[in-house]
Amino acid sequence: MSIFIDNDTRLVVQGITGRDGSFHARQMMEYGTNVVAGVTPGKGGQTFEGPDGKQVPIFNAMDEAVSATQANTSVIYVPPAFAAGAVMEAADSGVDFVVAITEGIPVLDMSRAHAYARDKGVRVLGPNCPGLITPGQAKVGILPGQIVTPGPVGLVSRSGTLTYEAVYHLTNAGIGQTTCVGIGGDPLIGTKFVDCLEAFRDDPETKAIVMIGEIGGSDEQDAADYVKEHIDVPVVGFIAGQTAPPGRTMGHAGAIVSGAGGTAAEKMAYFESCGIAVAKRPVEIAQLVQEALQG
Amino acid sequence: MDLHEYQAKEIFRGAGMPVPLGEVATTPEEAEAIARKYDGMTVVKAQVHAGGRGKAGGVKLAKTPEEAREHASNILGMEIKGLTVQKVLVTPAEDIDTEAYCAVLMDRNAQMPMFMVSAEGGVDIEQVAEENPDAIRKLHVDPRYGLLPHQAYWLANTLYDDPGLIKQASKVMTQLYHAFMSANASLAEVNPLITTTSGEVKAIDAKFSVDDNALFRMPEIAAYRDTDAEPQAETEAREAGLTFIKLEGNVGCCVNGAGLAMATMDLVKYYGGEPANFLDIGGSSNPQKVIDALRIITSDPAVKVILFNIFGGITRTDDVANGIVEATKSIDIQVPIVIRLTGTNEEQALEILKNAGFEAYTSMDEVVEKAVELANQA
């Protein structure tokens, strides 16, 4: 089992002919992801050549791609100026899951795009995220496939390379993963920690959960509250940014909104108060998971 | 990107908001000449990207143009929260009756702009937030509809009882929302929003931050960037496509990815060291990025050791290793470099680095311990 993506994922790549889109489309296909279509305006009718000579049809627009191929998931490698539009186009096309990899999308654009997708009942992951991977079944995004292995741990993280670090230690310790999800570091993200925790709760194969957070905001605290109320399997947490200096924040509004609770120390303490085992160093994540699974 | 008060006021004026006159001076003589244009008292205000300017002595009332010059000569060159004041705003003093607070910012949770207003404005607004949070009223605005007339009225009505003031303030709220949206702001704050003794609503201070991601489509606002007001290394890093923040320690850090970079700094501290910087080198193996990163890190004389921590995901670590070897050939480095590379092809990567004479590791803990040891010996 897994969350969000699996062997039934039929993926369309928005921006498949771009530098990042074409590179990662090949990587995803090599991993075994079922890439059924690509979309690049103006290149409809052409084909994209994947590994082993596999041909992927390219369409001008998302609705054409989805009606021709029954795609159910899209991944976006579109440049920032057009990416929020791509999210909304995907939300209109009939896919139920949109993964936005693009970094640097204007926040106001995403404010509209998230509201639009929410109204359509479409799940958005990201933007500015590494995507997700269900080991042995599918990967959507840019996570390196070779460091994961199937197993009992669900992992959700705000970070990219720090996620790889944690997964790498898990895999080296012989502990596999159900699904690893990178939710992204932007101020406005579609799928939050809590959404992933809820999905892992409903996945019978997930026997432990790793949650990797960062300083800023209060999503980690919301997630910890959810763990306390609803999660029965052990949860291991890590917060990056214990030494980050307080920013030269301008004005009072930020401080008033976030109030206390944005620092690493506060988040770690909150995790512990909700029964989450907190790793002080990345290498401890795998150790704590191992203890939890044995205990 | 943070704007100066005078820049924010230009945006406010453009949106039609009632903002007092004012001009910027870089010398005491200019400040005097500007003050002379206005009748009566003026205020001389430090223009730096930091809060608490008033409490730091960076805002002074002047009775005469000569006094404005005197204040300007004291404020120019002053340090406020580590930033040197290079400009002052000279503006006519207002007859203040009441001080309110209003701001628009992007609320992460609701994912839409949010107004915060309080009738208790002024310098102690954070104290108000802490002691009497109910005195701050909040209102979310759906960006698809914009600020609706009844919402603008509701905001104004929470601040004032007088119908004339409510009418003026409703208009200010709508204008502030337009300023926020049209400049792709992450924060637009007016503190205080005053009423004058003659019954006018005016915005006499302004804080404004703009979403960096939107600067590409707002060249006129991108041009507001004041590189004199930020550390030189941060300017260089931004131009090189790197994210860099200078810190106080002596272990120079060069890491791929922001989360791993923060975790690396945390580990430096864990092993008894102090990071000299935060530096996210990004995902590529491009030697030019490594050269730029090394140049920026070594420009800090406090740095005693350079620590690389690279997780090669999609990027092959042997490519990264070759990039580091090539980069270090083209730049003269006086301090030891320790490198940790993990991921695809790590055996080949270690081989390449060791052959080039570097200390290379695959464990993050080992390399950080080593870096701290070298820094403490130096």
XYZ file of C-alpha atoms in Angstrom, chain B residues 99 136 224 229 255 276-277 290 371 375:
10
model
C -2.943 56.440 16.427
C -6.445 43.336 17.065
C 13.835 49.876 -5.544
C 21.433 48.599 2.634
C 25.460 22.721 1.369
C 29.973 31.219 9.800
C 27.114 31.244 7.337
C 31.144 26.251 -6.379
C 35.391 20.612 10.625
C 38.161 25.359 13.338
